[in-house]
mmCIF file of C-alpha atoms in Angstrom:
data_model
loop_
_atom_site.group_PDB
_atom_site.id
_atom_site.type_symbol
_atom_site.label_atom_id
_atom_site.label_comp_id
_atom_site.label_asym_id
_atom_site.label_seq_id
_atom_site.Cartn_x
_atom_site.Cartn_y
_atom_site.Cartn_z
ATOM 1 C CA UNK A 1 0.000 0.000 0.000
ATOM 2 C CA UNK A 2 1.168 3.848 -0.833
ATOM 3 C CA UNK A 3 2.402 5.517 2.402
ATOM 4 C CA UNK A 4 0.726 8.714 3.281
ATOM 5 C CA UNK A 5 3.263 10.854 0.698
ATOM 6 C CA UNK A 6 1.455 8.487 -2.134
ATOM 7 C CA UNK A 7 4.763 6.339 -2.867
ATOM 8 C CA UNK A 8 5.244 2.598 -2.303
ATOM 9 C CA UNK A 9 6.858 1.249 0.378
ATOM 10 C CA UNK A 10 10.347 -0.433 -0.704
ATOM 11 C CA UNK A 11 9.757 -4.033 -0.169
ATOM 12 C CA UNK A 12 12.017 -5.979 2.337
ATOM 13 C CA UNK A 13 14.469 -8.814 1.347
ATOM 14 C CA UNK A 14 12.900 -11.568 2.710
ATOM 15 C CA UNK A 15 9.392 -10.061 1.508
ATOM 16 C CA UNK A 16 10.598 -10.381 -1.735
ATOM 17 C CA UNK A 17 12.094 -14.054 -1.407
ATOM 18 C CA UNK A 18 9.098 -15.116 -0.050
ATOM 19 C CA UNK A 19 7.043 -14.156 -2.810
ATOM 20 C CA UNK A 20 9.160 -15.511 -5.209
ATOM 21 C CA UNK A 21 8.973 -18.731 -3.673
ATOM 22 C CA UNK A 22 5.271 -18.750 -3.149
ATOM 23 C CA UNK A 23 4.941 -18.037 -6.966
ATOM 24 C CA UNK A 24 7.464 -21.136 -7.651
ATOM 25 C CA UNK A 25 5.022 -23.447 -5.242
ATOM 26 C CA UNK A 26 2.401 -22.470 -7.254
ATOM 27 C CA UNK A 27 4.080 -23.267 -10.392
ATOM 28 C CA UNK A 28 4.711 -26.748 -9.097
ATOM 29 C CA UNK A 29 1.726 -27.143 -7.937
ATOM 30 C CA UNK A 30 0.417 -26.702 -11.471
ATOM 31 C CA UNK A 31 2.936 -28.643 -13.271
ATOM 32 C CA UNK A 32 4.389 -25.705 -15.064
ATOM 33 C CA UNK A 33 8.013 -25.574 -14.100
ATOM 34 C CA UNK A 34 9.692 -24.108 -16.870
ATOM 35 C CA UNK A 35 9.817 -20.704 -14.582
ATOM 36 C CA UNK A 36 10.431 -22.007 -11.614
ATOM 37 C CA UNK A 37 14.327 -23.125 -11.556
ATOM 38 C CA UNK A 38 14.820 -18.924 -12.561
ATOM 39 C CA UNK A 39 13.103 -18.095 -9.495
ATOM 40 C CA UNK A 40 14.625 -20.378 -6.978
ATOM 41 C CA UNK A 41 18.247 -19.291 -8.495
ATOM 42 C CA UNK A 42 17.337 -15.765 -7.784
ATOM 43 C CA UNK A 43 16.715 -16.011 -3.974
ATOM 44 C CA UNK A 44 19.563 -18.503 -3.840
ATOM 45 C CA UNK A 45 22.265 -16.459 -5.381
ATOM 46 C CA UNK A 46 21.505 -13.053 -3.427
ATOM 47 C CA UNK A 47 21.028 -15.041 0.048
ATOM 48 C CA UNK A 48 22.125 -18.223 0.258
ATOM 49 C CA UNK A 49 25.239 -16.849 2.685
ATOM 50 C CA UNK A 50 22.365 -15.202 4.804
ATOM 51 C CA UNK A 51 22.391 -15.600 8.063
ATOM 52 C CA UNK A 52 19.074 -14.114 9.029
ATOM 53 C CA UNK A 53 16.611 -17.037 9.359
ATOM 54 C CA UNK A 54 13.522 -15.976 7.438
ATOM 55 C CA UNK A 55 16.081 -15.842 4.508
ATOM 56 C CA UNK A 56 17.622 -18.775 5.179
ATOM 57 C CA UNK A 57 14.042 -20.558 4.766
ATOM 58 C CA UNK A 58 13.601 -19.190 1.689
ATOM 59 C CA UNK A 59 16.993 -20.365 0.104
ATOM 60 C CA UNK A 60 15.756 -23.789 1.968
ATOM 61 C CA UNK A 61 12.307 -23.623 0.070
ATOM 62 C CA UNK A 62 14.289 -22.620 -3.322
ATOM 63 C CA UNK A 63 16.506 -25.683 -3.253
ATOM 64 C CA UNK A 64 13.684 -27.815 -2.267
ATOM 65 C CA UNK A 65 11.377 -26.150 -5.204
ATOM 66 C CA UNK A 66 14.846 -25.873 -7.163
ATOM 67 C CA UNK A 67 14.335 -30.084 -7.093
ATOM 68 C CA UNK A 68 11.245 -30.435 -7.759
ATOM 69 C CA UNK A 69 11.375 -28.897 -10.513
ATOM 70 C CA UNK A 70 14.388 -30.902 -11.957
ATOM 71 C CA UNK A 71 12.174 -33.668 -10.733
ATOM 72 C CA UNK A 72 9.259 -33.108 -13.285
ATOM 73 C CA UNK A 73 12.248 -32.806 -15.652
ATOM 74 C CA UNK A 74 13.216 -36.371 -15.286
ATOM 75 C CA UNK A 75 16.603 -35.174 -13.801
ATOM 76 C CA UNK A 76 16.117 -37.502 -10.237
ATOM 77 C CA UNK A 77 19.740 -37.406 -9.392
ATOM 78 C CA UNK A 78 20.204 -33.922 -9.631
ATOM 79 C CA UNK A 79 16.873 -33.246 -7.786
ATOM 80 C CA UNK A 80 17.631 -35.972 -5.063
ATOM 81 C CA UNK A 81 21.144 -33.308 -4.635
ATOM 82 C CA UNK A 82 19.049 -30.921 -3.989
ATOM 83 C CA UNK A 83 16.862 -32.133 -1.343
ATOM 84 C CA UNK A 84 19.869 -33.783 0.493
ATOM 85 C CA UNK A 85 21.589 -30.537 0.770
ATOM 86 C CA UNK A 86 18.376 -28.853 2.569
ATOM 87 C CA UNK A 87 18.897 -31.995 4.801
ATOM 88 C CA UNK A 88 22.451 -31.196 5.645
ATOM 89 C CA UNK A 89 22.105 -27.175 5.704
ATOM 90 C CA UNK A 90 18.732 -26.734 7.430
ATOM 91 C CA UNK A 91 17.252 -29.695 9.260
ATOM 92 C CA UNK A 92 17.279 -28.907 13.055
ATOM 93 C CA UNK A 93 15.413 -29.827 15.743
ATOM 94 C CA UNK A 94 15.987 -26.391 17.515
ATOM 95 C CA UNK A 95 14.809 -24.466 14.570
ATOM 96 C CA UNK A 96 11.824 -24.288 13.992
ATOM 97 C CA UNK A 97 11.836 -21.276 11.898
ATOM 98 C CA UNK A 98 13.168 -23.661 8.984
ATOM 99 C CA UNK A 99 11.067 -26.765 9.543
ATOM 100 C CA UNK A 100 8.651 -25.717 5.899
ATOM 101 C CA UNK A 101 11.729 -25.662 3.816
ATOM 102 C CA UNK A 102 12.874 -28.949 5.093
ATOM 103 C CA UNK A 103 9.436 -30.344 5.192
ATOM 104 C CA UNK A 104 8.695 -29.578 1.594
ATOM 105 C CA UNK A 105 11.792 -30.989 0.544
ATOM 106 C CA UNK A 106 11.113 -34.194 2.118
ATOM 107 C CA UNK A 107 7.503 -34.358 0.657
ATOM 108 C CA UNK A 108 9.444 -33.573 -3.189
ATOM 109 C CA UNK A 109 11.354 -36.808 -2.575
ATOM 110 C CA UNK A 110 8.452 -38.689 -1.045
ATOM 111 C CA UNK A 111 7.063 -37.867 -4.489
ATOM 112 C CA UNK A 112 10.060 -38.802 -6.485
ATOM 113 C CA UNK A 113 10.432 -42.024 -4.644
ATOM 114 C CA UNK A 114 7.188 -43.283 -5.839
ATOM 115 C CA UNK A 115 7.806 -41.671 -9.184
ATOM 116 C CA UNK A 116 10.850 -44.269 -9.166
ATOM 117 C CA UNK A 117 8.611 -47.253 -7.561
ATOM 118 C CA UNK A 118 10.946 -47.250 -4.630
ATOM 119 C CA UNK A 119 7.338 -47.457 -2.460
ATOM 120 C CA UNK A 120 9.540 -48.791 0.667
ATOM 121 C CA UNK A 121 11.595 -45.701 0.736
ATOM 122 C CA UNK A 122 8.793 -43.729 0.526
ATOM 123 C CA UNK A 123 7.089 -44.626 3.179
ATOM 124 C CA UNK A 124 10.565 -44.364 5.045
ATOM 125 C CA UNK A 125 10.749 -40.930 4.222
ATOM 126 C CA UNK A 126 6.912 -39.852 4.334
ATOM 127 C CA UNK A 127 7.266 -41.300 7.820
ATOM 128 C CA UNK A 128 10.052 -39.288 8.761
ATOM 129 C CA UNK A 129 7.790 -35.981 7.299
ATOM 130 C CA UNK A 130 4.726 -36.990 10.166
ATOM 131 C CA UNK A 131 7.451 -37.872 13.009
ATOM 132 C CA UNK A 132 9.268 -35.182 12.555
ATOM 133 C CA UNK A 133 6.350 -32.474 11.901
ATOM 134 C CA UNK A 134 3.046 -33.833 12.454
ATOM 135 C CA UNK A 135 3.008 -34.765 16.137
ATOM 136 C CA UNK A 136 0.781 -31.839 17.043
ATOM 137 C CA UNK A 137 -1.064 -29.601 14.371
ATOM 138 C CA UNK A 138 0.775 -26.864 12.891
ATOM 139 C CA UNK A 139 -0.178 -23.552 12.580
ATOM 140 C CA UNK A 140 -1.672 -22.229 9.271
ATOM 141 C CA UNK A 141 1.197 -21.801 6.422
ATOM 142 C CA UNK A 142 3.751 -23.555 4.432
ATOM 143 C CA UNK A 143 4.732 -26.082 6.863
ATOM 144 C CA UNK A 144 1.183 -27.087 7.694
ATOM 145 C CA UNK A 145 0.660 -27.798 3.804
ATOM 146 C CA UNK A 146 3.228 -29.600 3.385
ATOM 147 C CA UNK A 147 2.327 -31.645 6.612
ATOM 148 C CA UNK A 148 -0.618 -31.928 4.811
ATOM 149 C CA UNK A 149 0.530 -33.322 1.560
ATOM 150 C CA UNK A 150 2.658 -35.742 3.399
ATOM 151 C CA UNK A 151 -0.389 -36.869 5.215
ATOM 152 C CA UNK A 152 -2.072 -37.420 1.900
ATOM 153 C CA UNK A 153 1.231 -39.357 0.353
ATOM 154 C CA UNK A 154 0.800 -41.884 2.895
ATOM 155 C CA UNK A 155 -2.106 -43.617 1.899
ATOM 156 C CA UNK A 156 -0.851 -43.430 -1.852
ATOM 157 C CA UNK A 157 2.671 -45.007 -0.597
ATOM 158 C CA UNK A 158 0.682 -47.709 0.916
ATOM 159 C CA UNK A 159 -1.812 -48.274 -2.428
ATOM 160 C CA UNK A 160 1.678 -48.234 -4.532
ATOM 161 C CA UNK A 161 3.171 -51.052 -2.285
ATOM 162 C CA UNK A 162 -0.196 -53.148 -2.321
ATOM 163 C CA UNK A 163 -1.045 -52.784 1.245
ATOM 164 C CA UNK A 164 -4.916 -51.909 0.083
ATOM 165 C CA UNK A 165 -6.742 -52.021 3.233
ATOM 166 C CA UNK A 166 -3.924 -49.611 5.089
ATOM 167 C CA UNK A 167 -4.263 -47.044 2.346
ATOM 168 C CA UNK A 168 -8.330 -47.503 2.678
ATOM 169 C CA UNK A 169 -7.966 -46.884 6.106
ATOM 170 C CA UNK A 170 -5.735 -44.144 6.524
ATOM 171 C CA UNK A 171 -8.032 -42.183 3.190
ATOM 172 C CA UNK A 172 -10.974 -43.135 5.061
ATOM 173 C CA UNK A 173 -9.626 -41.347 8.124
ATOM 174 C CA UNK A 174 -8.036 -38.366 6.123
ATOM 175 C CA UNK A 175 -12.215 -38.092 4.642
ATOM 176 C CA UNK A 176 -13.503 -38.069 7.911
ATOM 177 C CA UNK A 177 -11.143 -35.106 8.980
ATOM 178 C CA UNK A 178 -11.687 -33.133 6.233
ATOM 179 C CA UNK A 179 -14.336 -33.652 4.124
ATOM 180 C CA UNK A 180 -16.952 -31.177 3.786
ATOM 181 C CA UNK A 181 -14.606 -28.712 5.710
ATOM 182 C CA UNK A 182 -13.370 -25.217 2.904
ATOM 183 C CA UNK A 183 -10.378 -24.131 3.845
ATOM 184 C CA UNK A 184 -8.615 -24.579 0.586
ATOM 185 C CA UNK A 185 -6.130 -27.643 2.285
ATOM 186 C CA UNK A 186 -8.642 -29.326 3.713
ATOM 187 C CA UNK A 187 -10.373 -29.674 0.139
ATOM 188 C CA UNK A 188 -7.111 -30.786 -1.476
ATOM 189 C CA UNK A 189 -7.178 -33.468 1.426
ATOM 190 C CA UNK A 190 -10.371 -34.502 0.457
ATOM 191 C CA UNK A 191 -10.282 -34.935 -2.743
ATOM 192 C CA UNK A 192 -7.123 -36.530 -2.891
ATOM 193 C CA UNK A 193 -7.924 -39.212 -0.065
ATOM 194 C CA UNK A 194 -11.103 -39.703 -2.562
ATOM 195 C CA UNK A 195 -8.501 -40.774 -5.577
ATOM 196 C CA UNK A 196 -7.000 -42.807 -3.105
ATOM 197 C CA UNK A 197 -9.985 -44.544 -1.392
ATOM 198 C CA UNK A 198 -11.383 -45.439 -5.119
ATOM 199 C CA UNK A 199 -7.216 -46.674 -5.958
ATOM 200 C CA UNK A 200 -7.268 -48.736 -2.550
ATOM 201 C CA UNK A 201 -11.246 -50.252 -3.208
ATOM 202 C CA UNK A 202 -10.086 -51.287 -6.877
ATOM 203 C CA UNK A 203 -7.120 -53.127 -5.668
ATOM 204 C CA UNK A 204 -9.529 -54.961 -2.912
ATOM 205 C CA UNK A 205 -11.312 -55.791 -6.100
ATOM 206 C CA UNK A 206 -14.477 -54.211 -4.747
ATOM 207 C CA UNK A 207 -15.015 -52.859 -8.189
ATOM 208 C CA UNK A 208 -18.422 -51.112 -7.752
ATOM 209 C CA UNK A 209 -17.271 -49.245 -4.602
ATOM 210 C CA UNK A 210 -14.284 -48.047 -6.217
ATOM 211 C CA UNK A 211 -16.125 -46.879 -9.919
ATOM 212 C CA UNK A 212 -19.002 -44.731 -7.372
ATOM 213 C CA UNK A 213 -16.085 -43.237 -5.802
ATOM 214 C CA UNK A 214 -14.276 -42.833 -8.984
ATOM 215 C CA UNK A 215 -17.385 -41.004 -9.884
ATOM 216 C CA UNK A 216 -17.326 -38.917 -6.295
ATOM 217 C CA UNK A 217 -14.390 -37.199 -7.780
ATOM 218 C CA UNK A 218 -15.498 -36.220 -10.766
ATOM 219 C CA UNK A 219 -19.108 -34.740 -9.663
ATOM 220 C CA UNK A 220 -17.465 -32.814 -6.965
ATOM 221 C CA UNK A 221 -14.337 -31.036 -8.612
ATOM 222 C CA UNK A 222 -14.835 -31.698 -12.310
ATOM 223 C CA UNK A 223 -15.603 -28.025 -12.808
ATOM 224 C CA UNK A 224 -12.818 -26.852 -10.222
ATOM 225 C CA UNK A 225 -10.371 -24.652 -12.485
ATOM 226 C CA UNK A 226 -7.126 -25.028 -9.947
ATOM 227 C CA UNK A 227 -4.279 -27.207 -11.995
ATOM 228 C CA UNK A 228 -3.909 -29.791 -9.337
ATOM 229 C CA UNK A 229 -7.648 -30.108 -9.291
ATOM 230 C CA UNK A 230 -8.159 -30.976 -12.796
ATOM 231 C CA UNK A 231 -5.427 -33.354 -12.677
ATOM 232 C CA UNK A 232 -6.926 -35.156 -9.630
ATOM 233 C CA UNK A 233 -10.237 -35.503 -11.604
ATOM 234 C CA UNK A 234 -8.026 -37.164 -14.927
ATOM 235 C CA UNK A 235 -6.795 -39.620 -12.673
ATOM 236 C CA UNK A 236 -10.212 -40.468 -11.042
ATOM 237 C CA UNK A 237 -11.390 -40.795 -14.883
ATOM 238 C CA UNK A 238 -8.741 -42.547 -15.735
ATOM 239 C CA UNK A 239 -9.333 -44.597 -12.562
ATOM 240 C CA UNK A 240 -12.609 -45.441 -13.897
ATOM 241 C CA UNK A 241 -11.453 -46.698 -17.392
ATOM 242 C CA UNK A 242 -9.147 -49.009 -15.850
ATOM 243 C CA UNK A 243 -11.722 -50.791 -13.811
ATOM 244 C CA UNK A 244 -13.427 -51.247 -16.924
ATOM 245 C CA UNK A 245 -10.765 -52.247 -18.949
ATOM 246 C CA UNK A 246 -10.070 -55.131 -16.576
ATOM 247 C CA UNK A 247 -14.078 -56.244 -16.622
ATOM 248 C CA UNK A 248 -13.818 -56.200 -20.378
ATOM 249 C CA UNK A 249 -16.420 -53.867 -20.604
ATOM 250 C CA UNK A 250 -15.228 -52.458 -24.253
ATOM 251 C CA UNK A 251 -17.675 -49.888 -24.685
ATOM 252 C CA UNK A 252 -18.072 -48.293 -21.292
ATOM 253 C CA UNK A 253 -14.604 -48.077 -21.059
ATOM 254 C CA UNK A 254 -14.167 -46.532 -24.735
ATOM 255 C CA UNK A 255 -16.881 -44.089 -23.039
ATOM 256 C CA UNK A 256 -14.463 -43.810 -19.880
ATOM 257 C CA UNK A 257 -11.440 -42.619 -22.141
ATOM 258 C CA UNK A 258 -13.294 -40.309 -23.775
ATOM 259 C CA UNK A 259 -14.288 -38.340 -20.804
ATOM 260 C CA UNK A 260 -10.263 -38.269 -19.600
ATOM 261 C CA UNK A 261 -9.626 -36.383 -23.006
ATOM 262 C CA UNK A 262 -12.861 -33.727 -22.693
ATOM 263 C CA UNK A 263 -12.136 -33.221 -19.371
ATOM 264 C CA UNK A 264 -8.525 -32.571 -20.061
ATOM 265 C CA UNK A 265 -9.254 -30.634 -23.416
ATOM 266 C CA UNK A 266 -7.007 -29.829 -26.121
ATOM 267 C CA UNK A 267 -4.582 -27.478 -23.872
ATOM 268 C CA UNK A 268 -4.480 -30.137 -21.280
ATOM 269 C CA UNK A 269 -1.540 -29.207 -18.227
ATOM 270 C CA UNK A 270 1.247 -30.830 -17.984
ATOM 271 C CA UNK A 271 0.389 -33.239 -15.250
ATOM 272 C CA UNK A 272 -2.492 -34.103 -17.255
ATOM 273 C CA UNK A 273 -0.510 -35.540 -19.860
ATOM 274 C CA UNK A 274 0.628 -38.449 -19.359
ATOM 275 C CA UNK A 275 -3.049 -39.515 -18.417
ATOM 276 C CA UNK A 276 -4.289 -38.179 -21.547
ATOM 277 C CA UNK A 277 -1.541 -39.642 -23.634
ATOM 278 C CA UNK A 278 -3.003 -43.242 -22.757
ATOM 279 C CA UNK A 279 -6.203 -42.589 -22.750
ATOM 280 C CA UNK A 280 -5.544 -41.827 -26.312
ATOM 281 C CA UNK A 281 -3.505 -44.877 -26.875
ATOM 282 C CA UNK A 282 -5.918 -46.897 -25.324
ATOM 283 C CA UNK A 283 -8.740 -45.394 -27.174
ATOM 284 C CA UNK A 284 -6.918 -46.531 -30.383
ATOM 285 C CA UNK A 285 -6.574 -50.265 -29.744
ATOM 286 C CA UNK A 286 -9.880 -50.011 -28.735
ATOM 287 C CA UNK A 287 -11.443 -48.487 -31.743
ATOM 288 C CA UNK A 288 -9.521 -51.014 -34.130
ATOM 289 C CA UNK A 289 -10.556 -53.590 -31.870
ATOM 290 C CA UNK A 290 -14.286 -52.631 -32.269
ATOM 291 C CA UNK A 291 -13.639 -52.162 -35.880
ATOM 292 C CA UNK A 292 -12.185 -55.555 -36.176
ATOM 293 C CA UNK A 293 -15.346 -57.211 -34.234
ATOM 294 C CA UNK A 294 -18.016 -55.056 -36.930
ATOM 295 C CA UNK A 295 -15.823 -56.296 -40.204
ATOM 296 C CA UNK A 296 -16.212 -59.869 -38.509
ATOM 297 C CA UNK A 297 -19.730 -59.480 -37.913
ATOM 298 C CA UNK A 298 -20.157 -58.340 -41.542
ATOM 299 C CA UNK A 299 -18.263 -61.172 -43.435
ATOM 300 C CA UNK A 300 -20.012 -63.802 -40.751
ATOM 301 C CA UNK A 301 -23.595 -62.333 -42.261
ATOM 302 C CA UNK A 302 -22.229 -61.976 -45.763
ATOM 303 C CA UNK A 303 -21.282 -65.531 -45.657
ATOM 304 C CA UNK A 304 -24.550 -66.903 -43.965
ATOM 305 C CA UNK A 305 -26.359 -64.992 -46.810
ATOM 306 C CA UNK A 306 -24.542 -67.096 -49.714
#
């Protein structure tokens, strides 16, 4: 806000860190990362010999968004650099005033860990995030978040290492914290524990269960604009096709994969890629194979005519 002579006040150092590294969350958060290494190599270069310790968070949170970013780039050694060295800088138990960097970088390599199917390690890790942070609830902010996201990693971790009924339980227990609750966490807890209910209920084979719950996602947040939102709903869609697939239901599923590409659209975000990538794929085998099945038909009735 102008002062009372009408001119700006100059912003401090650390204001100005932390806003650049709440715009490269954001970018993360949406998949677009392009911008983000730029950011995080700003506040790095002008503070990483800081001593003051709301800058040295934010030279914490740029290596740790620094690596995530590399991450989504496919460059896991480099990014797993990166997150070790926020380990070795910043991790203390008597400072508490760096705890979100560190936590954040922990959650990044949570998420790279499963990226790698290292589940096990994972879960290591993940566990660390709750022992180290989540014994009592934090107060609102960065930390909290990324308590938050580790919170909803765990069930996945469990779902990726086939331990169904532990990742059922733990989403069911995340839904009955914060479902129906609006603070803007809370709903990302929600919906993601959804994904991961329907995930753990399809691997118990209970395959009604999981497509209502499939469907649970995509009534509630289909029209939700946020990036992370939209992917969430591609992956219940996708969800859906799968179950199908395996029932050998040809045309509901051909149905399915057409509702992960409208959903998606033809500028889909990055993190809805890969999901619309094989949709399309599958849509492909699937068309040929119903085209296959119709010439069959055909020639069968051509040849009971003669």
């Amino acid at each position: 806000m102008p002062d009372a002579d009408g001119a700006t006040p100059p912003v401090s150092p650390e204001e100005e860190a932390k806003a650049l590294m709440d715009r490269a969350r954001l970018l993360i958060r949406a998949g677009q990362v392009l911008e983000v290494i730029p950011l995080c190599d700003t506040v790095y270069r002008r503070h990483t010999a800081s001593r003051v310790p709301a800058l040295q968070l934010q030279v914490a949170r740029a290596l740790g968004h620094r690596g995530a970013a590399l991450s989504e780039e496919g460059k896991a050694v480099e990014a797993l650099i990166h997150f070790d060295e926020v380990e070795r800088r910043f991790w203390s138990p008597r400072k508490p005033a760096l705890w979100e960097g560190v936590a954040w970088a922990m959650v990044y390599r949570t998420s790279l860990l499963m990226e790698q199917d290292r589940p096990q390690q994972a879960l290591q890790c993940v566990g660390e995030v709750l022992r180290r942070f989540g014994s009592s609830e934090p107060p609102p902010g960065g930390l909290r978040n990324a308590v938050g996201v580790a919170r909803l990693l765990l069930p996945n971790v469990y779902n990726q290492l086939e331990e169904h009924e532990e990742a059922l339980r733990l989403s069911e227990a995340l839904l009955e914290a914060c479902d129906g609750d609006p603070e803007p966490l809370k709903v990302d807890m929600a919906s993601g524990a959804l994904l991961q209910r329907a995930h753990a209920l399809q691997g118990l084979g209970h395959w009604e269960e999981a497509l209502e719950c499939f469907d649970t996602v995509d009534v509630r947040y289909c029209e939700d604009p946020d990036p992370r939102m939209r992917s969430v709903v591609s992956a219940a869609l996708l969800g859906r096709a799968l179950v199908l697939i395996k029932q050998e239901l040809v045309p509901e599923a051909l149905s399915a994969l057409n509702a992960v590409l409208e959903h998606a659209g033809p500028h889909p975000y990055p993190r809805q890629r890969p999901m619309v990538d094989f949709a399309q794929f599958q849509r492909e085998v699937f068309e040929r194979q119903l085209e296959e099945e119709r010439e069959l038909a055909a020639r069968q009735k051509a040849k009971r005519r003669t």
